[in-house]
Coordinates of C-alpha atoms in Angstrom, one line a residue:
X119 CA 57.5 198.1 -38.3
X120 CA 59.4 200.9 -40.2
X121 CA 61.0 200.7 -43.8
X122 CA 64.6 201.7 -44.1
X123 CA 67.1 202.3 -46.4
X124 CA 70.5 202.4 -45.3
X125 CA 73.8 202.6 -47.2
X126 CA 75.9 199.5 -46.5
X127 CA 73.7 197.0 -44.7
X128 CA 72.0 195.1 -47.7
X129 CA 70.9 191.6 -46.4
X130 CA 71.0 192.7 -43.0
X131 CA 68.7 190.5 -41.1
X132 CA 68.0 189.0 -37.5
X133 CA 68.3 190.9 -33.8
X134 CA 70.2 193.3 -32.2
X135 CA 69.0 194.2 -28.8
X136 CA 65.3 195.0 -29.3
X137 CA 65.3 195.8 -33.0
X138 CA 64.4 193.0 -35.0
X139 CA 66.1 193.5 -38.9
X140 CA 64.4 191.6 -41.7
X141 CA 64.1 191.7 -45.8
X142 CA 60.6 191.5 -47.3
X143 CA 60.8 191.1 -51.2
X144 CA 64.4 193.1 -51.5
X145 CA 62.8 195.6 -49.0
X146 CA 64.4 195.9 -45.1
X147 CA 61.9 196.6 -42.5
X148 CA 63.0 196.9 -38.9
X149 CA 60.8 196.2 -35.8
X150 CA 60.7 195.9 -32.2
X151 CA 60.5 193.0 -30.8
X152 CA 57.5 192.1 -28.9
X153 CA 57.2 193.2 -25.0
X154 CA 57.1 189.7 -23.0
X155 CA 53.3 188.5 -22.1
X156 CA 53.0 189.2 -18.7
X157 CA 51.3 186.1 -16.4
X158 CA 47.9 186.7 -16.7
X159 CA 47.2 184.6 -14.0
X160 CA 48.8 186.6 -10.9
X161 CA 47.7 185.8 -7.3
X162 CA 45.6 189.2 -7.4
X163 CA 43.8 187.7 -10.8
X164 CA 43.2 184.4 -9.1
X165 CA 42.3 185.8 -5.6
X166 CA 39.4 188.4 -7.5
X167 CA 38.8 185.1 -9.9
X168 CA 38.0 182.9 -6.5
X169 CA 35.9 185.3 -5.3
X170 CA 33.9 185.8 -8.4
X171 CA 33.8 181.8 -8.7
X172 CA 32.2 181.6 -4.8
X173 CA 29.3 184.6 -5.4
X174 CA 28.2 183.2 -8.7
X175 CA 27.9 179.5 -7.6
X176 CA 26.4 181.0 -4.0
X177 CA 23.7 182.7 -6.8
X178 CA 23.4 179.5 -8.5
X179 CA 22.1 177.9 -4.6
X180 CA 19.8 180.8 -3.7
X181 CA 18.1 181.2 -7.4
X182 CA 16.9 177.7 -6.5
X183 CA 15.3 178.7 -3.6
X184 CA 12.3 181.2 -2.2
X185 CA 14.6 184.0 -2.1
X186 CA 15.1 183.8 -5.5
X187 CA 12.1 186.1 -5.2
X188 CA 13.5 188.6 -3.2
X189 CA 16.3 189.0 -6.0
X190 CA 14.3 189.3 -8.8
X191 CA 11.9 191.8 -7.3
X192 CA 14.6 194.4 -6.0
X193 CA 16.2 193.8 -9.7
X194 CA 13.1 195.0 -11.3
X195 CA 13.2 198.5 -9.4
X196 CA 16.3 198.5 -9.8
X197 CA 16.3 198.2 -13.5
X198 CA 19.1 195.8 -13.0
X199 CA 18.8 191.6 -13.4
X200 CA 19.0 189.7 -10.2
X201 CA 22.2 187.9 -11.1
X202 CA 24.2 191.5 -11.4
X203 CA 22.3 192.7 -7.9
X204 CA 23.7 189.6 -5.8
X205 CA 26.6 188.9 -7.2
X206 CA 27.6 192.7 -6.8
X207 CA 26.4 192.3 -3.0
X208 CA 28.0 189.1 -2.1
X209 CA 31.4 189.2 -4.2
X210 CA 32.9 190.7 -0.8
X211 CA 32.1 187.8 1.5
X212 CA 34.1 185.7 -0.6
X213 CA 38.0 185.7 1.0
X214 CA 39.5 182.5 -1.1
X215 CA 38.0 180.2 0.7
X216 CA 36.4 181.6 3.6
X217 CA 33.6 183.0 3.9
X218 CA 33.1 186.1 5.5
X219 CA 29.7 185.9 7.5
X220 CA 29.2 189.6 8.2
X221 CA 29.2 189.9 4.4
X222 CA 26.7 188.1 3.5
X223 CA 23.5 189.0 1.7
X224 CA 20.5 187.2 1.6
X225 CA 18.2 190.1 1.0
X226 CA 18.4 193.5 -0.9
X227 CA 15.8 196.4 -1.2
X228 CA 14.7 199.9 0.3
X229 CA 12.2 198.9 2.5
X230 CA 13.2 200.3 5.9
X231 CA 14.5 198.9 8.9
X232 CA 12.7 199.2 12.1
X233 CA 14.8 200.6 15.2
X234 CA 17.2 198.9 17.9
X235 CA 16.4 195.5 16.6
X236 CA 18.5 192.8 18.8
X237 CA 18.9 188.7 19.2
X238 CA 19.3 186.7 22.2
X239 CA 20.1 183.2 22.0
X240 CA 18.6 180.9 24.9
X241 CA 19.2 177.3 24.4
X242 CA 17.6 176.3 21.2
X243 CA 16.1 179.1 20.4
X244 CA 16.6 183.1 19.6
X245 CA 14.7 185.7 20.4
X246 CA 14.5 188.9 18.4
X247 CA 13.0 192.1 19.7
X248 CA 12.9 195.5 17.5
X249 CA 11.1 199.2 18.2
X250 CA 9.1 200.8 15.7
X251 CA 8.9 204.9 14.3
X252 CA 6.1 206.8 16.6
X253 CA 4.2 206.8 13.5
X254 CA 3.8 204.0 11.6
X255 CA 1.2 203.2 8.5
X256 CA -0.9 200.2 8.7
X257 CA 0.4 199.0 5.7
X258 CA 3.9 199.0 6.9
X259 CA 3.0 197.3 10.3
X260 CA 2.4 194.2 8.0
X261 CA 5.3 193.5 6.8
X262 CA 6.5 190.2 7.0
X263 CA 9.5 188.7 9.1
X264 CA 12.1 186.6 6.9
X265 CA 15.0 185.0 8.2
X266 CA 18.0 182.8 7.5
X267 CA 20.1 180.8 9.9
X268 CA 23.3 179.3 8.8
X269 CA 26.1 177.5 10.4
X270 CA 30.1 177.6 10.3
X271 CA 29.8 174.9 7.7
X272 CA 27.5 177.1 5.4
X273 CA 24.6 175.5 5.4
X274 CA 21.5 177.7 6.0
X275 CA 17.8 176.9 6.0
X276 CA 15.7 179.7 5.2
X277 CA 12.7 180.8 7.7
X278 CA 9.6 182.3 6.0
X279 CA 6.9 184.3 7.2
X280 CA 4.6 181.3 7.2
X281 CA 7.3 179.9 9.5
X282 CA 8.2 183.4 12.2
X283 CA 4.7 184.4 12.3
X284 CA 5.5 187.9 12.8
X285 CA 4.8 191.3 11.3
X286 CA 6.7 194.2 11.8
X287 CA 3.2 195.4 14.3
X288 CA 4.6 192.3 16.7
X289 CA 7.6 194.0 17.8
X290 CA 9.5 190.4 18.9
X291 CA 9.6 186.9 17.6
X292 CA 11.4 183.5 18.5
X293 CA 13.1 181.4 16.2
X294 CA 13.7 178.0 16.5
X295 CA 16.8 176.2 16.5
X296 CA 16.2 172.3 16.2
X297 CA 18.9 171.1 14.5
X298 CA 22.0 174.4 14.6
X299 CA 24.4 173.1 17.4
X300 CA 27.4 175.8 18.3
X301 CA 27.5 179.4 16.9
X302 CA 25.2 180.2 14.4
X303 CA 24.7 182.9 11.9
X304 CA 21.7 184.8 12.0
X305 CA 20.3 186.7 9.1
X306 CA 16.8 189.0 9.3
X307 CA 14.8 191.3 7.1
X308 CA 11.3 192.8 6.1
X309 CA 9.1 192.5 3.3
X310 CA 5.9 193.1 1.9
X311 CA 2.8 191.5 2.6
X312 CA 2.7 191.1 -1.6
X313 CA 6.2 190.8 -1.2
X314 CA 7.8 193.1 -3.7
X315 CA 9.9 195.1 -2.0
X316 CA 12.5 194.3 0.7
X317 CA 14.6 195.3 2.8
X318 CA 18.4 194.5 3.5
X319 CA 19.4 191.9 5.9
X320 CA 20.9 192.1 9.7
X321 CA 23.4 189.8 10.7
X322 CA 23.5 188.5 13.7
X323 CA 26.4 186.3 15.2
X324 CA 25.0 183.8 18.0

């Protein structure tokens, strides 16, 4: 707002174009009048607000589950809470309302990988089969085999080590498939024995 004084135009008051004239206590002020608000709520805004929606409920599912672990531990070396780490993972899966499956993280961390690892589904069941470095430590050779296995409707169920039975020493391991009918979405990754650090997840589509 400015303060003028102009000859001739006492009691000048209301709009002309964008200036808005007014008289505050025998004094004229001009002004501009206000830009128009744009829509806040733009398809972009919505689209990046549907995607934030489906990670943070997706967080809300896993924190309830064992690999709420996996989160927490990768967040403390990280520095970062385990909310932040999945969220910031899994936002990308989210497109509206699909889901993209190659997206998806159930697992973040620095353990390694091993080499050439590789599914083959037979029937009810999948086999996975992986190679090892030349020289591997005995500590690394037990880590433990995690996986996930979820369907085109999204539900998963979540395979433990108690439940592959394999170390990362075994080189293979077969995963059953009771109750998955049609393609299937298989998810695998290393941890720990104490099971503090992890590793991030394969995807494999079967």
């Amino acid at each position: 707002m400015a303060r003028f004084c102009p000859k001739g135009w006492k009691g000048l008051s209301g709009q002309v174009g964008n200036v808005i004239f007014a008289t505050v206590r025998g004094v004229p002020y001009m002004k501009a009048r206000p830009a128009e608000m744009k829509d806040c709520r733009s398809e972009l805004q919505l689209y990046y607000r549907e995607r934030m929606c489906g990670a943070v409920t997706f967080y809300g599912i896993i924190r309830q589950t064992r690999l709420a672990r996996v989160w927490k531990m990768t967040g403390v070396q990280k520095k970062r809470s385990a909310y932040n780490l999945f969220v910031q993972a899994n936002i990308r899966a989210f497109d509206g309302m699909k889901l993209l499956h190659e997206l998806v993280r159930f697992s973040s961390g620095d353990l390694y990988l091993p080499n050439h690892v590789r599914a083959y589904r037979v029937e009810d069941k999948v086999r996975l089969t992986w190679e090892n470095e030349d020289v591997v430590s005995d500590e690394r050779l037990k880590d433990e085999l995690w996986c996930v296995v979820m369907t085109e409707e999204k539900e998963f169920r979540i395979i433990g080590p108690e439940e592959t039975k394999s170390t990362r020493e075994d080189k293979t391991a077969e995963i059953g498939l009771p109750g998955e009918q049609g393609k299937v979405h298989l998810y695998c990754f290393f941890g720990t024995a104490n099971r503090e650090v992890f590793s991030e997840n394969l995807h494999f589509e079967l």
